């Protein structure tokens, strides 16, 4: 039993050394209770704070009441009351938060659909520890692009702003404009799709071996 | 009671489940998620899987009866079951679910019916094998247990 405590302590220390943002508040939504139970354990293993919801209505209620300020949402694509793409749209309109899609489908068409709806990543079931370990990067990336866009807005004439970061701020502004302008129109222009793809760290997590 | 022997039996049963393709590495991940805070996590997940999958199997059965040749509906139900299978690494069962989906795509009702029978069979077999596995583990107790139960008075 002493050995298990030691292992647990080592894991927590490793977590700190690996710079996980401990306590990342994740809302996970899936009508599959088995998947949700495993996902919750994975999230806790990464020292995140998971909250689970089994349908879209409950999830949106939790997000809107703001009793807990979530950092990130993981949602299954297929659910009986509302699909994950619609949830992503609503989250994009009402609150600025990264949304990761989750599905058994790994077909390119479905994944691209996820991208077009503004998902910041797409995980194919079964989800592995490494998939979950890296989700904090989406939160960090969003915070940075928001900070840069604030900077570039405030310093519009400042020539010292790096061209790379300016491009990123333009991307995030365009992305926000697209989200607010598109209502039920699910089609994105090619350029905004490209921007969204660029926002994915080149790390699409889906597996195509199936 | 020979706890070491029980643990060996459990390990051997698990190995055979992997060798015969009933389970894949996702099952190992589920067992890895067990810790002091959740010492029976794997058994809880598996138990939840069988409870929930029984419901999903019934849903598919009813859908096939009530909505003949509604392949999209049948497929949607099977997708739910597949998701659960993925979560515990129920590999053989998952393969039969995939056959079912392929038959749906081909709009082959007879193929769907055949695959569905196989899904139900694999479901029953896996349930029986995993029940045996967890029973052995329960009897074997925690790995480091040296407690002796004093039976006599």
Coordinates of C-alpha atoms in Angstrom, one line a residue:
Chain A
X1 CA 0.0 0.0 0.0
X2 CA 3.0 2.3 0.7
X3 CA 4.2 1.6 -2.8
X4 CA 0.9 2.6 -4.3
X5 CA 1.0 5.9 -2.4
X6 CA 4.5 6.5 -3.7
X7 CA 3.5 5.8 -7.3
X8 CA 0.5 8.1 -6.9
X9 CA 2.8 10.9 -5.5
X10 CA 5.3 10.3 -8.4
X11 CA 2.5 10.6 -10.9
X12 CA 1.3 13.9 -9.4
X13 CA 4.9 15.2 -9.3
X14 CA 5.4 14.1 -12.9
X15 CA 2.3 16.0 -13.8
X16 CA 3.7 19.2 -12.3
X17 CA 7.1 18.7 -14.0
X18 CA 5.4 18.0 -17.3
X19 CA 3.5 21.3 -16.8
X20 CA 0.0 20.0 -17.1
X21 CA -2.2 22.9 -15.9
X22 CA -3.6 21.1 -13.0
X23 CA -7.2 21.6 -12.3
X24 CA -8.2 22.3 -15.9
X25 CA -12.0 22.4 -15.8
X26 CA -13.3 20.1 -18.5
X27 CA -17.0 19.5 -19.3
X28 CA -17.4 16.2 -21.0
X29 CA -20.6 15.3 -22.8
X30 CA -21.6 11.9 -24.1
X31 CA -24.8 9.8 -23.9
X32 CA -22.6 6.7 -23.7
X33 CA -22.3 6.1 -19.9
X34 CA -19.4 3.6 -20.3
X35 CA -17.3 6.0 -22.4
X36 CA -18.1 8.8 -20.0
X37 CA -17.0 6.8 -17.0
X38 CA -13.7 5.9 -18.7
X39 CA -13.2 9.5 -19.9
X40 CA -13.8 10.8 -16.4
X41 CA -11.1 8.5 -15.0
X42 CA -8.7 9.6 -17.8
X43 CA -9.3 13.3 -17.1
X44 CA -8.7 12.7 -13.3
X45 CA -5.6 10.8 -14.0
X46 CA -4.3 13.9 -15.8
X47 CA -5.2 15.9 -12.7
X48 CA -7.9 17.8 -14.5
X49 CA -11.3 18.6 -12.9
X50 CA -13.9 16.9 -15.0
X51 CA -17.7 17.4 -14.9
X52 CA -19.8 14.9 -16.9
X53 CA -23.1 15.4 -18.7
X54 CA -25.1 12.8 -20.5
X55 CA -27.0 15.1 -22.8
X56 CA -26.6 18.4 -24.6
X57 CA -29.4 20.2 -22.6
X58 CA -27.7 19.5 -19.3
X59 CA -24.3 20.5 -20.7
X60 CA -25.6 23.8 -22.0
X61 CA -27.4 24.5 -18.8
X62 CA -24.1 24.0 -16.9
X63 CA -22.3 26.2 -19.3
X64 CA -24.9 29.0 -19.1
X65 CA -25.3 29.1 -15.4
X66 CA -21.6 29.6 -15.0
X67 CA -21.5 28.0 -11.5
X68 CA -18.3 26.5 -12.7
X69 CA -16.3 28.4 -15.3
X70 CA -15.1 25.7 -17.7
X71 CA -11.9 25.9 -19.7
X72 CA -12.8 23.3 -22.3
X73 CA -15.6 21.1 -23.6
X74 CA -15.3 17.6 -25.0
X75 CA -18.5 16.5 -26.7
X76 CA -19.6 13.4 -28.6
X77 CA -20.7 14.1 -32.1
X78 CA -23.8 11.9 -31.9
X79 CA -26.3 12.4 -29.2
X80 CA -30.1 11.9 -29.1
X81 CA -31.1 15.5 -28.2
X82 CA -28.6 17.5 -30.2
X83 CA -25.5 16.7 -32.2
X84 CA -22.1 17.8 -31.1
X85 CA -21.7 20.2 -34.1
X86 CA -24.8 22.1 -32.9
X87 CA -23.4 22.3 -29.4
X88 CA -20.2 23.6 -30.8
X89 CA -22.1 26.3 -32.7
X90 CA -24.0 27.4 -29.6
X91 CA -20.8 27.5 -27.5
X92 CA -19.1 29.5 -30.2
X93 CA -22.0 32.0 -30.3
X94 CA -22.5 32.3 -26.5
X95 CA -19.1 31.8 -25.0
X96 CA -15.6 31.6 -26.3
X97 CA -14.3 28.2 -25.3
X98 CA -12.4 25.4 -27.1
X99 CA -14.5 22.4 -28.0
X100 CA -13.1 19.0 -28.8
X101 CA -15.3 16.6 -30.8
X102 CA -15.4 12.9 -29.8
X103 CA -16.7 10.1 -32.0
X104 CA -16.4 6.5 -33.1
X105 CA -16.3 7.8 -36.7
X106 CA -12.9 8.4 -38.2
X107 CA -14.0 9.1 -41.7
X108 CA -12.3 12.2 -43.3
X109 CA -15.7 13.7 -44.2
X110 CA -16.9 13.6 -40.6
X111 CA -13.6 14.9 -39.2
X112 CA -13.7 17.8 -41.7
X113 CA -17.2 18.5 -40.7
X114 CA -16.0 18.9 -37.2
X115 CA -13.3 21.3 -38.3
X116 CA -15.8 23.3 -40.3
X117 CA -17.9 23.6 -37.2
X118 CA -15.0 25.1 -35.4
X119 CA -13.9 22.2 -33.3
X120 CA -10.3 22.6 -32.1
X121 CA -9.6 18.9 -32.2
X122 CA -11.3 15.6 -33.1
X123 CA -10.7 12.5 -31.0
X124 CA -11.7 9.1 -32.2
X125 CA -12.8 6.5 -29.6
X126 CA -11.3 4.8 -27.8
X127 CA -9.6 7.8 -26.3
X128 CA -6.1 7.2 -25.0
X129 CA -4.3 8.9 -22.1
X130 CA -2.0 10.8 -24.5
X131 CA -5.0 12.2 -26.3
X132 CA -6.3 13.7 -23.0
X133 CA -2.9 14.7 -21.8
X134 CA -2.5 17.2 -24.6
X135 CA -5.9 18.9 -24.5
X136 CA -4.6 21.8 -22.3
X137 CA -2.7 23.0 -25.4
X138 CA -6.0 24.1 -27.0
X139 CA -6.8 26.3 -23.9
X140 CA -3.4 27.8 -23.9
X141 CA -3.4 28.4 -27.6
X142 CA -6.7 30.2 -27.4
X143 CA -5.6 32.4 -24.5
X144 CA -2.5 33.4 -26.4
X145 CA -4.3 34.2 -29.6
X146 CA -6.8 36.3 -27.6
X147 CA -4.0 38.1 -25.8
X148 CA -2.3 38.8 -29.1
X149 CA -5.5 40.0 -30.7
X150 CA -6.0 42.4 -27.8
X151 CA -2.5 43.6 -28.2
X152 CA -2.8 44.1 -32.0
X153 CA -6.1 45.9 -31.5
X154 CA -4.6 48.3 -29.0
X155 CA -1.4 48.7 -30.9
X156 CA -2.7 48.9 -34.4
X157 CA 0.1 51.2 -35.5
X158 CA 2.8 49.5 -33.6
X159 CA 5.3 48.2 -36.2
X160 CA 7.1 46.1 -33.7
X161 CA 4.2 43.5 -33.7
X162 CA 5.7 40.4 -35.3
X163 CA 4.1 39.5 -38.7
X164 CA 3.5 35.9 -37.5
X165 CA 1.5 37.0 -34.4
X166 CA -0.4 39.5 -36.5
X167 CA -1.5 36.8 -38.9
X168 CA -2.6 34.7 -35.9
X169 CA -4.6 37.6 -34.5
X170 CA -6.2 38.2 -37.9
X171 CA -7.1 34.5 -38.0
X172 CA -8.7 34.5 -34.6
X173 CA -10.6 37.7 -35.4
X174 CA -11.8 36.2 -38.7
X175 CA -12.7 33.0 -36.9
X176 CA -14.8 34.9 -34.4
X177 CA -16.5 36.9 -37.2
X178 CA -17.3 33.8 -39.0
X179 CA -18.8 32.2 -35.9
X180 CA -21.0 35.3 -35.2
X181 CA -22.1 35.8 -38.8
X182 CA -23.0 32.2 -39.7
X183 CA -26.3 31.2 -38.2
X184 CA -27.5 27.9 -39.3
X185 CA -25.3 28.0 -42.3
X186 CA -22.9 25.2 -41.8
X187 CA -20.7 25.9 -44.8
X188 CA -17.5 27.8 -44.3
X189 CA -15.6 29.6 -46.9
X190 CA -12.4 28.0 -48.0
X191 CA -10.2 30.6 -46.5
X192 CA -11.9 30.4 -43.0
X193 CA -11.5 26.6 -43.2
X194 CA -7.9 27.0 -44.0
X195 CA -7.5 29.3 -41.0
X196 CA -9.3 26.8 -38.8
X197 CA -7.0 24.0 -40.0
X198 CA -4.0 26.2 -39.3
X199 CA -5.3 26.6 -35.8
X200 CA -5.0 22.9 -35.2
X201 CA -1.3 22.5 -34.2
X202 CA -1.0 20.0 -37.0
X203 CA -1.9 17.5 -34.5
X204 CA -5.1 15.9 -35.6
X205 CA -5.5 13.1 -33.1
X206 CA -7.8 10.9 -35.1
X207 CA -6.7 7.5 -36.2
X208 CA -7.5 6.3 -39.8
X209 CA -6.4 2.8 -39.4
X210 CA -9.9 1.5 -39.0
Chain B
X1 CA -7.1 -20.6 0.0
X2 CA -4.3 -20.4 -2.5
X3 CA -4.5 -16.8 -3.5
X4 CA -1.4 -16.9 -5.7
X5 CA -3.0 -19.7 -7.7
X6 CA -6.2 -17.8 -8.1
X7 CA -4.3 -14.8 -9.3
X8 CA -2.4 -17.0 -11.8
X9 CA -5.7 -18.4 -13.1
X10 CA -7.1 -14.9 -13.5
X11 CA -3.9 -13.8 -15.4
X12 CA -4.1 -16.9 -17.6
X13 CA -7.8 -16.3 -18.4
X14 CA -7.0 -12.7 -19.2
X15 CA -4.2 -13.7 -21.5
X16 CA -6.4 -16.1 -23.4
X17 CA -9.1 -13.4 -23.8
X18 CA -6.4 -11.3 -25.5
X19 CA -5.0 -14.2 -27.5
X20 CA -8.4 -15.2 -28.8
X21 CA -9.3 -11.6 -29.7
X22 CA -12.1 -11.1 -27.3
X23 CA -10.3 -8.1 -25.8
X24 CA -7.8 -5.5 -27.0
X25 CA -5.3 -3.1 -25.4
X26 CA -8.2 -0.7 -24.4
X27 CA -9.0 -3.2 -21.7
X28 CA -5.5 -2.8 -20.3
X29 CA -6.0 1.0 -20.2
X30 CA -9.2 0.5 -18.2
X31 CA -7.4 -1.7 -15.7
X32 CA -4.6 0.8 -15.6
X33 CA -7.1 3.5 -14.5
X34 CA -7.6 1.5 -11.3
X35 CA -5.9 3.0 -8.3
X36 CA -6.3 3.3 -4.5
X37 CA -9.2 5.7 -5.0
X38 CA -11.0 3.3 -7.4
X39 CA -9.7 -0.2 -6.7
X40 CA -12.6 -1.8 -8.5
X41 CA -12.8 0.5 -11.4
X42 CA -12.4 -2.1 -14.2
X43 CA -15.1 -4.3 -12.8
X44 CA -17.4 -1.3 -12.4
X45 CA -16.8 -0.2 -16.0
X46 CA -17.4 -3.8 -17.3
X47 CA -20.5 -4.2 -15.2
X48 CA -21.8 -0.9 -16.5
X49 CA -21.0 -2.0 -20.0
X50 CA -23.0 -5.2 -19.8
X51 CA -25.9 -3.4 -18.2
X52 CA -26.0 -0.7 -20.8
X53 CA -25.2 -2.9 -23.8
X54 CA -28.1 -5.2 -22.9
X55 CA -30.3 -2.2 -23.2
X56 CA -28.8 -1.2 -26.6
X57 CA -29.1 -4.8 -27.9
X58 CA -32.8 -4.7 -27.0
X59 CA -33.1 -1.3 -28.8
X60 CA -31.6 -2.8 -31.9
X61 CA -33.9 -5.8 -31.7
X62 CA -37.0 -3.7 -31.4
X63 CA -35.8 -1.3 -34.2
X64 CA -35.3 -4.2 -36.5
X65 CA -38.8 -5.5 -35.7
X66 CA -40.7 -2.2 -35.7
X67 CA -38.9 -0.5 -38.6
X68 CA -38.1 -3.2 -41.2
X69 CA -35.4 -2.1 -43.7
X70 CA -34.8 1.2 -41.9
X71 CA -31.1 0.7 -42.3
X72 CA -30.2 4.2 -41.1
X73 CA -32.0 3.7 -37.9
X74 CA -30.5 0.2 -37.3
X75 CA -27.1 1.6 -38.1
X76 CA -27.5 4.5 -35.7
X77 CA -28.4 2.2 -32.8
X78 CA -25.5 -0.1 -33.6
X79 CA -23.1 2.9 -33.6
X80 CA -24.1 3.5 -30.0
X81 CA -23.2 -0.1 -29.1
X82 CA -20.0 0.1 -31.0
X83 CA -18.9 3.2 -29.0
X84 CA -19.4 1.2 -25.7
X85 CA -17.4 -1.8 -27.1
X86 CA -14.6 0.6 -28.0
X87 CA -14.5 1.9 -24.4
X88 CA -13.8 -1.5 -22.8
X89 CA -11.8 -3.0 -25.7
X90 CA -14.5 -5.6 -26.6
X91 CA -12.8 -6.4 -29.8
X92 CA -14.6 -9.5 -31.2
X93 CA -18.0 -8.0 -30.4
X94 CA -16.9 -4.8 -32.1
X95 CA -16.0 -6.7 -35.2
X96 CA -19.5 -8.2 -35.4
X97 CA -20.9 -4.7 -34.9
X98 CA -18.9 -3.5 -37.9
X99 CA -20.2 -6.4 -40.0
X100 CA -23.7 -5.3 -39.1
X101 CA -22.9 -1.8 -40.1
X102 CA -21.5 -3.0 -43.4
X103 CA -24.7 -4.9 -44.1
X104 CA -26.7 -1.8 -43.3
X105 CA -24.7 0.1 -45.9
X106 CA -25.3 -2.6 -48.4
X107 CA -29.0 -2.6 -47.4
X108 CA -28.7 -6.3 -46.8
X109 CA -31.4 -7.1 -44.3
X110 CA -30.5 -10.8 -44.1
X111 CA -26.8 -9.9 -43.6
X112 CA -27.9 -7.6 -40.8
X113 CA -29.9 -10.3 -39.1
X114 CA -27.0 -12.8 -39.3
X115 CA -24.5 -10.2 -37.9
X116 CA -26.9 -9.3 -35.2
X117 CA -27.1 -12.9 -34.0
X118 CA -23.3 -13.0 -33.9
X119 CA -23.3 -9.7 -31.9
X120 CA -25.6 -11.2 -29.3
X121 CA -23.6 -14.4 -29.1
X122 CA -20.3 -12.5 -28.6
X123 CA -22.0 -10.4 -26.0
X124 CA -23.0 -13.4 -24.1
X125 CA -19.7 -15.2 -24.4
X126 CA -17.7 -12.1 -23.3
X127 CA -20.0 -11.5 -20.4
X128 CA -19.5 -15.0 -19.1
X129 CA -15.7 -14.9 -19.5
X130 CA -15.3 -11.5 -17.8
X131 CA -17.6 -12.6 -15.0
X132 CA -15.3 -15.5 -14.4
X133 CA -12.3 -13.3 -14.6
X134 CA -13.5 -10.8 -12.0
X135 CA -14.8 -13.6 -9.8
X136 CA -11.3 -15.0 -9.7
X137 CA -9.8 -11.6 -8.9
X138 CA -12.3 -11.1 -6.1
X139 CA -11.4 -14.4 -4.6
X140 CA -7.7 -13.8 -5.0
X141 CA -8.0 -10.4 -3.2
X142 CA -5.6 -7.5 -3.5
X143 CA -2.2 -8.6 -4.7
X144 CA -0.4 -7.7 -1.4
X145 CA -3.0 -9.1 1.0
X146 CA -1.4 -11.3 3.6
X147 CA -4.4 -11.1 6.0
X148 CA -5.4 -14.4 7.4
X149 CA -9.1 -14.8 8.3
X150 CA -9.4 -16.5 11.6
X151 CA -12.1 -19.0 10.9
X152 CA -12.1 -21.0 14.1
X153 CA -13.5 -20.0 17.5

